[in-house]
Structures are given as C-alpha cells and as structure tokens.
C-alpha cells in the first residue's frame, strides 16, 4: 500500500493576534456549510448579495478545512521564502512585465510604492495546473498537496460562492461556474506571500503604507485569515478600516472581473496593506491566497440576461465592443502594477492610469 505519510515540513509559528485597539470593518460572516440544502442556499444568496453590496468583503466559515489542515498549508507557504536560496529564487523569478503572468516569484523591491521606496514583500505563485512551469527543489515533493489545496479552494469554496452569486442575480446557478472552469486556460492560482518589516525611513516616506489602495483584477479573491494585522478596506464612506483575523476563516472579496460582469453592481472593493500595529510590527506577515479569474477567453461584458441588473441599471466601464477579454485584462494589470507611471487623479490622494481603455485608480 502507498504511504500516507506526508513530507516533513517545519512548523511555521505565526505571531499572536494583536491586542491593539483598532477600528475594524463590520463584515458579514457566511456559513458556507448551509449551502448543502436548498433552503440554506436561498438564505445564503441574500446574505452574500448584501455583503457584496455593503463592503465587497466578507468572511467564510465552516468551509470544511480543519485547523490542522490550515496550519499545514501555512507551514508549506513559508517554504518558498525560508527554505529557498536567493540564487534559486532568481531561477524561478516571474516575468510579470514581459508576460503579464505572476507565475513564479515576485521578488522584493520589484514594485514602486511611493516616494522612491520599493516594496519589501515576496510572493510565490502556482497556477492551478502545477505543471505549467518548474518549481524550487524544496517545493517539488509538496506539489500534490498544493494541487489538492487549489482544487479544494476551487470546488469546495469558489463554486458554492459562484452559485450563490448567480442566484443573487437571478441567473441559473451554473452561469458563473461555467466561466470559471478549473481545466480551462487561465491564470487562477495559489499565492504564498510574505511581508517583511521595513526600516523607519521606509515607513516615514510611505506614511506606513505597504501596498497602495487597489482593487484585485480577478473575479474573487480567497484569503486564508492569518493573525498579523495589516489589511485595510475602504468603507463606502471613504474611511479605512482594518480587517479582523478570525481563526480558520476565509476573507473573500470581489474584484474587477466581477465588476465588469455585473455592470458595476458588485464592485471590486478598494483595499491596501499598511504597517502592522505596534505589538506585531517586528513579525513577518505570511499570507495564503487563491486568486480567481474567469477563463482567459471570457469577454468582460455585463451579464445583461440578469433580471436584477436590468432592474437596477447597468453601468459599464467601457462600451461592450471594446471590453477586454480576461486574458487581456489580467496581463495589462499584471505588467503595469508597480511599474507604470501614474497620473494624479481628480480626487485627492488618488493616482490613475488607463489600461485597455479602462480607467484604473490607485489610492494612497
């Protein structure tokens, strides 16, 4: 019989949760286990709709992964940073600007943050097809686990959420599932990310902002909650509020693709990353994500067949004939982020650029 013993991975010890008094966003908590029944799906569709309209961010609990399984994936997530040499990282560096793909490493100091300061974070991105490119030696024995983690996110978390969103739009349940095909060509990927503490000079020059306010360019982002505070969202009233850590919960948010597809009904929420509170400022911040995009060949036009969208009105970001395909949009956003020259926008504290004929804003 094959061995059931998993490869040894050192345990990653995360920081204790912050005890600082922070202004947290009041986000909905979605119990995804209730989607097992018709009655539960009906109720959850309303909850998801309200959560997306209120903040565009919400928590998911009871997703089926145990705390031990979550701890294991965070142990694995640390390896690309703690167990791979700088020289080997260079071999597997991504070619974001050239290819518009985040596969591989995004190394430190690639993005310009502001005032001449560059970022102090690394991330390693693994396409749901883990064979699309090579991986560092230390990760190779773990690829089967990473692949299963990707599939779990896709089929056990994403698909139920997409069905609920489709219901909320009065569309057939499989409408969004069908354009987020696990086996289709696309860039949906697992991301492991590690933020490192910065110098006082860097914090002062950037006003403690580690990543400027932005929207994600995919449809849905699934973030596995971790204890080091830093993520903030912009509320409808224009205030920055912290996202609270909930043990073994997921933090889910909408992105540009869902905004395009719903004609602005479900907008991508602006969020940023800032310096952690004082009692966590010396800890690195390790993140685990599942970034979701529609299939590359999906044209990002509103789903006009939705009776909901017809009733509320459709607000396009560009005319349908000029709307980008998902492949065009993700490549444009990936190649430009942190590299392009931004112009000052009309709003205070906002910089902007135009990609594929669509205005993209960045918030300081």
CSV table of C-alpha atoms in Angstrom, one decimal:
chain,number,residue,atom,x,y,z
A,1,UNK,CA,0.0,0.0,0.0
A,2,UNK,CA,1.2,3.6,-0.7
A,3,UNK,CA,2.5,5.5,2.3
A,4,UNK,CA,0.1,8.0,3.8
A,5,UNK,CA,3.0,9.9,5.5
A,6,UNK,CA,3.3,13.5,4.3
A,7,UNK,CA,6.7,15.0,3.6
A,8,UNK,CA,8.2,16.7,6.6
A,9,UNK,CA,7.8,20.5,6.7
A,10,UNK,CA,9.0,22.7,9.6
A,11,UNK,CA,6.1,24.2,11.6
A,12,UNK,CA,5.6,27.9,10.9
A,13,UNK,CA,4.9,29.7,14.2
A,14,UNK,CA,2.8,32.8,13.5
A,15,UNK,CA,2.6,35.9,15.6
A,16,UNK,CA,0.0,36.1,18.3
A,17,UNK,CA,-3.1,38.2,17.4
A,18,UNK,CA,-2.8,41.9,18.0
A,19,UNK,CA,-4.3,43.3,21.3
A,20,UNK,CA,-4.2,46.8,20.0
A,21,UNK,CA,-7.5,48.8,19.8
A,22,UNK,CA,-8.1,49.0,16.0
A,23,UNK,CA,-11.1,50.3,14.0
A,24,UNK,CA,-12.3,47.1,12.4
A,25,UNK,CA,-14.7,46.8,9.4
A,26,UNK,CA,-18.0,45.2,10.3
A,27,UNK,CA,-18.0,42.3,7.8
A,28,UNK,CA,-20.6,39.6,7.3
A,29,UNK,CA,-19.8,36.0,8.2
A,30,UNK,CA,-21.1,33.5,5.7
A,31,UNK,CA,-21.5,29.9,6.9
A,32,UNK,CA,-20.9,28.1,3.7
A,33,UNK,CA,-21.9,24.7,5.1
A,34,UNK,CA,-25.5,25.9,4.9
A,35,UNK,CA,-25.2,25.7,1.1
A,36,UNK,CA,-25.8,22.0,1.4
A,37,UNK,CA,-29.6,22.5,1.3
A,38,UNK,CA,-32.0,24.4,-0.9
A,39,UNK,CA,-33.3,26.4,2.0
A,40,UNK,CA,-29.7,27.2,3.0
A,41,UNK,CA,-28.7,28.3,-0.5
A,42,UNK,CA,-31.8,30.6,-0.7
A,43,UNK,CA,-30.9,32.3,2.6
A,44,UNK,CA,-27.1,32.5,1.8
A,45,UNK,CA,-27.7,34.1,-1.6
A,46,UNK,CA,-29.3,37.0,0.1
A,47,UNK,CA,-26.5,37.2,2.7
A,48,UNK,CA,-23.8,37.2,0.0
A,49,UNK,CA,-25.7,39.8,-2.0
A,50,UNK,CA,-25.9,42.1,1.0
A,51,UNK,CA,-22.2,41.5,1.9
A,52,UNK,CA,-21.0,42.3,-1.6
A,53,UNK,CA,-23.2,45.4,-1.8
A,54,UNK,CA,-22.2,46.7,1.7
A,55,UNK,CA,-18.4,46.2,1.6
A,56,UNK,CA,-17.4,43.7,-1.2
A,57,UNK,CA,-15.6,41.8,1.6
A,58,UNK,CA,-16.9,39.0,3.8
A,59,UNK,CA,-15.8,36.1,5.9
A,60,UNK,CA,-16.5,32.4,5.1
A,61,UNK,CA,-16.6,29.9,7.9
A,62,UNK,CA,-17.2,26.1,8.1
A,63,UNK,CA,-15.6,25.6,4.8
A,64,UNK,CA,-14.5,22.1,5.6
A,65,UNK,CA,-10.8,22.5,6.2
A,66,UNK,CA,-9.7,21.6,9.7
A,67,UNK,CA,-7.4,23.8,11.7
A,68,UNK,CA,-4.6,21.2,11.4
A,69,UNK,CA,-5.0,21.3,7.6
A,70,UNK,CA,-4.9,25.1,7.6
A,71,UNK,CA,-1.8,25.0,9.8
A,72,UNK,CA,-0.2,22.6,7.3
A,73,UNK,CA,-0.8,24.8,4.3
A,74,UNK,CA,0.8,27.8,6.2
A,75,UNK,CA,3.8,25.6,7.0
A,76,UNK,CA,4.1,24.9,3.3
A,77,UNK,CA,3.5,28.5,2.4
A,78,UNK,CA,6.6,29.6,4.3
A,79,UNK,CA,9.0,27.3,2.5
A,80,UNK,CA,9.4,29.3,-0.8
A,81,UNK,CA,10.8,32.1,1.4
A,82,UNK,CA,12.6,30.4,4.3
A,83,UNK,CA,14.0,27.3,2.5
A,84,UNK,CA,15.0,28.5,-0.9
A,85,UNK,CA,18.2,30.4,-1.5
A,86,UNK,CA,18.3,33.8,-3.2
A,87,UNK,CA,20.1,32.3,-6.2
A,88,UNK,CA,17.5,29.6,-6.7
A,89,UNK,CA,14.7,32.2,-6.3
A,90,UNK,CA,16.2,34.1,-9.3
A,91,UNK,CA,15.9,30.9,-11.4
A,92,UNK,CA,12.2,30.8,-10.7
A,93,UNK,CA,11.5,34.5,-10.9
A,94,UNK,CA,8.4,35.6,-12.7
A,95,UNK,CA,8.3,37.6,-15.9
A,96,UNK,CA,5.4,39.9,-14.9
A,97,UNK,CA,6.3,42.9,-17.1
A,98,UNK,CA,7.1,40.8,-20.2
A,99,UNK,CA,4.5,38.0,-20.0
A,100,UNK,CA,1.7,39.5,-17.8
A,101,UNK,CA,1.9,36.4,-15.7
A,102,UNK,CA,2.6,36.1,-12.0
A,103,UNK,CA,3.7,32.5,-12.1
A,104,UNK,CA,6.9,32.0,-10.0
A,105,UNK,CA,8.4,34.6,-7.7
A,106,UNK,CA,7.6,38.2,-7.4
A,107,UNK,CA,10.8,39.2,-5.6
A,108,UNK,CA,11.4,42.0,-3.1
A,109,UNK,CA,11.7,45.6,-4.4
A,110,UNK,CA,10.0,44.9,-7.7
A,111,UNK,CA,7.1,47.3,-7.1
A,112,UNK,CA,7.4,51.0,-6.6
A,113,UNK,CA,5.3,52.0,-3.5
A,114,UNK,CA,5.9,55.7,-3.4
A,115,UNK,CA,8.5,58.5,-2.6
A,116,UNK,CA,11.2,56.4,-4.2
A,117,UNK,CA,10.5,53.4,-1.9
A,118,UNK,CA,10.1,49.9,-3.2
A,119,UNK,CA,8.3,47.0,-1.7
A,120,UNK,CA,9.6,44.6,0.9
A,121,UNK,CA,7.5,41.6,0.1
A,122,UNK,CA,7.9,38.4,-1.8
A,123,UNK,CA,5.2,36.1,-3.2
A,124,UNK,CA,5.3,32.8,-5.0
A,125,UNK,CA,2.5,31.9,-7.4
A,126,UNK,CA,1.5,28.5,-8.5
A,127,UNK,CA,-1.0,28.1,-11.3
A,128,UNK,CA,-3.8,25.5,-10.7
A,129,UNK,CA,-2.0,23.5,-13.3
A,130,UNK,CA,1.1,22.9,-11.2
A,131,UNK,CA,3.0,21.5,-14.2
A,132,UNK,CA,2.9,24.8,-16.2
A,133,UNK,CA,6.4,25.6,-15.1
A,134,UNK,CA,9.2,24.3,-12.8
A,135,UNK,CA,9.4,24.9,-9.1
A,136,UNK,CA,12.2,25.1,-6.5
A,137,UNK,CA,13.5,21.8,-5.3
A,138,UNK,CA,12.1,22.1,-1.8
A,139,UNK,CA,8.5,22.5,-3.1
A,140,UNK,CA,8.5,19.6,-5.6
A,141,UNK,CA,7.6,16.9,-3.1
A,142,UNK,CA,4.7,19.1,-1.9
A,143,UNK,CA,3.1,19.8,-5.3
A,144,UNK,CA,0.5,17.1,-4.9
A,145,UNK,CA,-0.7,18.8,-1.7
A,146,UNK,CA,-0.6,22.2,-3.3
A,147,UNK,CA,-2.6,20.9,-6.2
A,148,UNK,CA,-5.2,19.4,-3.8
A,149,UNK,CA,-5.4,22.7,-1.9
A,150,UNK,CA,-6.0,24.5,-5.2
A,151,UNK,CA,-8.8,22.1,-6.1
A,152,UNK,CA,-10.3,22.4,-2.7
A,153,UNK,CA,-10.5,26.2,-3.0
A,154,UNK,CA,-12.0,25.9,-6.4
A,155,UNK,CA,-14.6,23.2,-6.0
A,156,UNK,CA,-15.4,23.4,-2.2
A,157,UNK,CA,-15.3,27.2,-1.7
A,158,UNK,CA,-15.3,29.0,-5.0
A,159,UNK,CA,-18.0,27.1,-6.8
A,160,UNK,CA,-20.6,27.3,-4.0
A,161,UNK,CA,-19.9,31.0,-3.8
A,162,UNK,CA,-20.3,31.5,-7.5
A,163,UNK,CA,-23.6,29.6,-7.4
A,164,UNK,CA,-24.8,31.9,-4.6
A,165,UNK,CA,-23.8,35.0,-6.5
A,166,UNK,CA,-25.6,33.7,-9.6
A,167,UNK,CA,-28.7,33.1,-7.5
A,168,UNK,CA,-28.4,36.7,-6.2
A,169,UNK,CA,-28.5,37.9,-9.8
A,170,UNK,CA,-31.5,35.7,-10.7
A,171,UNK,CA,-29.3,33.7,-13.1
A,172,UNK,CA,-29.1,29.9,-13.5
A,173,UNK,CA,-26.8,28.5,-10.7
A,174,UNK,CA,-24.1,27.3,-13.1
A,175,UNK,CA,-23.7,30.6,-15.0
A,176,UNK,CA,-20.6,31.8,-13.2
A,177,UNK,CA,-19.3,28.3,-12.5
A,178,UNK,CA,-19.2,27.6,-16.3
A,179,UNK,CA,-16.8,30.5,-17.0
A,180,UNK,CA,-14.5,29.5,-14.1
A,181,UNK,CA,-13.6,26.1,-15.4
A,182,UNK,CA,-10.8,24.5,-13.4
A,183,UNK,CA,-9.4,22.9,-16.6
A,184,UNK,CA,-9.7,25.9,-18.9
A,185,UNK,CA,-6.8,28.1,-20.0
A,186,UNK,CA,-6.4,30.9,-17.4
A,187,UNK,CA,-4.3,32.3,-14.5
A,188,UNK,CA,-6.2,31.3,-11.4
A,189,UNK,CA,-3.5,30.5,-8.9
A,190,UNK,CA,-2.4,29.8,-5.3
A,191,UNK,CA,-0.3,32.5,-3.9
A,192,UNK,CA,2.0,32.3,-0.9
A,193,UNK,CA,3.1,35.8,0.2
A,194,UNK,CA,5.5,37.1,2.9
A,195,UNK,CA,5.8,40.7,4.0
A,196,UNK,CA,8.9,41.7,5.9
A,197,UNK,CA,9.3,44.5,8.4
A,198,UNK,CA,10.7,47.8,6.9
A,199,UNK,CA,13.0,50.5,8.1
A,200,UNK,CA,11.7,53.6,9.9
A,201,UNK,CA,12.8,55.6,6.8
A,202,UNK,CA,10.7,53.5,4.5
A,203,UNK,CA,7.7,53.8,6.9
A,204,UNK,CA,8.0,57.5,7.1
A,205,UNK,CA,8.3,58.2,3.4
A,206,UNK,CA,5.4,56.0,2.5
A,207,UNK,CA,3.2,57.0,5.5
A,208,UNK,CA,3.3,53.4,6.7
A,209,UNK,CA,1.6,52.1,3.5
A,210,UNK,CA,3.0,48.8,2.3
A,211,UNK,CA,0.7,48.4,-0.7
A,212,UNK,CA,-1.4,51.3,-2.1
A,213,UNK,CA,-5.2,51.1,-2.2
A,214,UNK,CA,-6.3,49.0,-5.2
A,215,UNK,CA,-8.8,46.5,-6.5
A,216,UNK,CA,-7.9,42.9,-7.4
A,217,UNK,CA,-8.2,42.3,-11.1
A,218,UNK,CA,-9.9,38.8,-11.0
A,219,UNK,CA,-13.4,37.9,-10.0
A,220,UNK,CA,-13.0,36.6,-6.5
A,221,UNK,CA,-10.0,36.5,-4.1
A,222,UNK,CA,-9.9,34.0,-1.2
A,223,UNK,CA,-7.5,34.9,1.6
A,224,UNK,CA,-6.9,32.4,4.4
A,225,UNK,CA,-7.1,34.5,7.5
A,226,UNK,CA,-3.8,35.0,9.4
A,227,UNK,CA,-3.1,36.9,12.7
A,228,UNK,CA,-0.8,39.7,11.7
A,229,UNK,CA,-3.0,42.8,11.1
A,230,UNK,CA,-2.3,45.0,8.1
A,231,UNK,CA,-5.1,44.6,5.6
A,232,UNK,CA,-7.5,47.5,5.4
A,233,UNK,CA,-10.5,48.2,3.2
A,234,UNK,CA,-12.1,51.4,2.2
A,235,UNK,CA,-15.7,51.7,3.5
A,236,UNK,CA,-18.5,53.2,1.4
A,237,UNK,CA,-18.0,56.4,3.5
A,238,UNK,CA,-14.3,56.6,2.3
A,239,UNK,CA,-12.8,55.5,5.7
A,240,UNK,CA,-10.0,53.0,6.0
A,241,UNK,CA,-10.9,50.1,8.4
A,242,UNK,CA,-8.9,47.1,9.5
A,243,UNK,CA,-9.9,43.5,8.6
A,244,UNK,CA,-10.0,41.4,11.8
A,245,UNK,CA,-8.4,38.0,12.0
A,246,UNK,CA,-10.8,35.1,12.6
A,247,UNK,CA,-9.2,31.7,13.3
A,248,UNK,CA,-9.6,29.3,10.4
A,249,UNK,CA,-11.8,31.7,8.4
A,250,UNK,CA,-11.5,32.9,4.9
A,251,UNK,CA,-11.7,36.5,3.8
A,252,UNK,CA,-13.4,36.8,0.4
A,253,UNK,CA,-13.6,39.9,-1.8
A,254,UNK,CA,-14.8,40.9,-5.2
A,255,UNK,CA,-12.5,42.1,-8.0
A,256,UNK,CA,-12.6,43.9,-11.3
A,257,UNK,CA,-13.8,40.9,-13.4
A,258,UNK,CA,-17.0,40.6,-11.2
A,259,UNK,CA,-17.4,44.4,-11.5
A,260,UNK,CA,-17.3,44.1,-15.4
A,261,UNK,CA,-19.6,41.1,-15.5
A,262,UNK,CA,-22.2,42.6,-13.2
A,263,UNK,CA,-22.2,46.1,-14.8
A,264,UNK,CA,-20.9,47.7,-11.6
A,265,UNK,CA,-23.5,46.1,-9.3
A,266,UNK,CA,-20.8,44.1,-7.4
A,267,UNK,CA,-17.8,46.4,-7.4
A,268,UNK,CA,-14.3,45.5,-6.6
A,269,UNK,CA,-13.5,46.8,-3.1
A,270,UNK,CA,-10.5,49.1,-2.6
A,271,UNK,CA,-8.1,47.7,-0.1
A,272,UNK,CA,-4.5,48.2,1.0
A,273,UNK,CA,-1.8,46.9,3.3
A,274,UNK,CA,-0.2,49.0,6.0
A,275,UNK,CA,2.3,48.6,8.7
A,276,UNK,CA,1.0,46.2,11.4
A,277,UNK,CA,0.1,47.6,14.8
A,278,UNK,CA,2.9,48.1,17.4
A,279,UNK,CA,2.6,44.7,19.1
A,280,UNK,CA,3.1,42.9,15.7
A,281,UNK,CA,5.5,45.3,13.9
A,282,UNK,CA,8.6,43.0,14.2
A,283,UNK,CA,6.8,39.9,12.8
A,284,UNK,CA,6.8,38.9,9.2
A,285,UNK,CA,3.3,38.6,7.7
A,286,UNK,CA,2.7,35.3,5.9
A,287,UNK,CA,-0.3,35.0,3.6
A,288,UNK,CA,-2.1,32.2,1.7
A,289,UNK,CA,-4.4,33.2,-1.2
A,290,UNK,CA,-6.4,31.7,-4.0
A,291,UNK,CA,-6.8,34.3,-6.8
A,292,UNK,CA,-9.6,33.5,-9.1
A,293,UNK,CA,-10.1,34.7,-12.7
A,294,UNK,CA,-12.6,33.7,-15.3
A,295,UNK,CA,-11.3,31.6,-18.2
A,296,UNK,CA,-8.9,33.6,-20.5
A,297,UNK,CA,-11.5,33.6,-23.4
A,298,UNK,CA,-14.3,35.2,-21.4
A,299,UNK,CA,-15.2,38.7,-22.7
A,300,UNK,CA,-15.7,41.0,-19.7
A,301,UNK,CA,-19.2,42.4,-20.6
A,302,UNK,CA,-22.2,42.7,-18.3
A,303,UNK,CA,-24.5,39.6,-18.0
A,304,UNK,CA,-27.5,41.5,-19.4
A,305,UNK,CA,-29.7,38.5,-19.1
A,306,UNK,CA,-29.8,39.1,-15.3
A,307,UNK,CA,-33.2,40.5,-14.3
A,308,UNK,CA,-31.6,42.1,-11.3
A,309,UNK,CA,-29.1,44.0,-13.4
A,310,UNK,CA,-31.9,45.1,-15.7
A,311,UNK,CA,-33.9,46.4,-12.7
A,312,UNK,CA,-31.0,48.3,-11.0
A,313,UNK,CA,-29.4,49.6,-14.2
A,314,UNK,CA,-26.1,48.5,-15.9
A,315,UNK,CA,-23.0,50.8,-15.6
A,316,UNK,CA,-20.3,49.8,-18.0
A,317,UNK,CA,-16.6,50.7,-17.5
A,318,UNK,CA,-16.3,50.7,-21.3
A,319,UNK,CA,-18.5,50.0,-24.3
A,320,UNK,CA,-19.1,46.3,-24.9
A,321,UNK,CA,-17.4,46.3,-28.3
A,322,UNK,CA,-14.1,47.5,-26.6
A,323,UNK,CA,-14.4,45.3,-23.4
A,324,UNK,CA,-11.3,43.3,-22.8
A,325,UNK,CA,-11.1,39.5,-22.7
A,326,UNK,CA,-10.0,38.2,-19.3
A,327,UNK,CA,-6.5,37.3,-20.7
A,328,UNK,CA,-6.0,40.9,-21.9
A,329,UNK,CA,-7.2,42.4,-18.6
A,330,UNK,CA,-5.1,40.3,-16.3
A,331,UNK,CA,-2.0,40.7,-18.5
A,332,UNK,CA,-2.4,44.5,-18.6
A,333,UNK,CA,-2.9,44.7,-14.8
A,334,UNK,CA,-0.1,42.4,-14.0
A,335,UNK,CA,2.5,44.0,-16.3
A,336,UNK,CA,1.6,47.5,-15.2
A,337,UNK,CA,1.2,47.2,-11.4
A,338,UNK,CA,4.0,48.9,-9.5
A,339,UNK,CA,5.9,49.6,-12.7
A,340,UNK,CA,3.9,52.1,-14.7
A,341,UNK,CA,4.0,55.9,-14.2
A,342,UNK,CA,0.7,57.0,-12.6
A,343,UNK,CA,-1.0,60.3,-13.1
A,344,UNK,CA,-2.7,62.4,-10.4
A,345,UNK,CA,-6.4,61.8,-10.5
A,346,UNK,CA,-9.2,64.4,-9.9
A,347,UNK,CA,-9.8,63.0,-6.4
A,348,UNK,CA,-7.4,63.9,-3.6
A,349,UNK,CA,-5.0,61.0,-2.8
A,350,UNK,CA,-5.8,59.2,-6.0
A,351,UNK,CA,-3.5,58.2,-8.8
A,352,UNK,CA,-4.7,56.7,-12.0
A,353,UNK,CA,-3.8,55.0,-15.3
A,354,UNK,CA,-5.7,53.8,-18.3
A,355,UNK,CA,-5.4,50.1,-19.3
A,356,UNK,CA,-7.2,48.6,-22.3
A,357,UNK,CA,-9.2,51.8,-22.5
A,358,UNK,CA,-10.4,51.4,-18.9
A,359,UNK,CA,-9.6,53.8,-16.0
A,360,UNK,CA,-7.8,52.2,-13.1
A,361,UNK,CA,-7.4,54.0,-9.8
A,362,UNK,CA,-4.8,53.7,-7.0
A,363,UNK,CA,-5.4,55.1,-3.6
A,364,UNK,CA,-2.7,56.5,-1.3
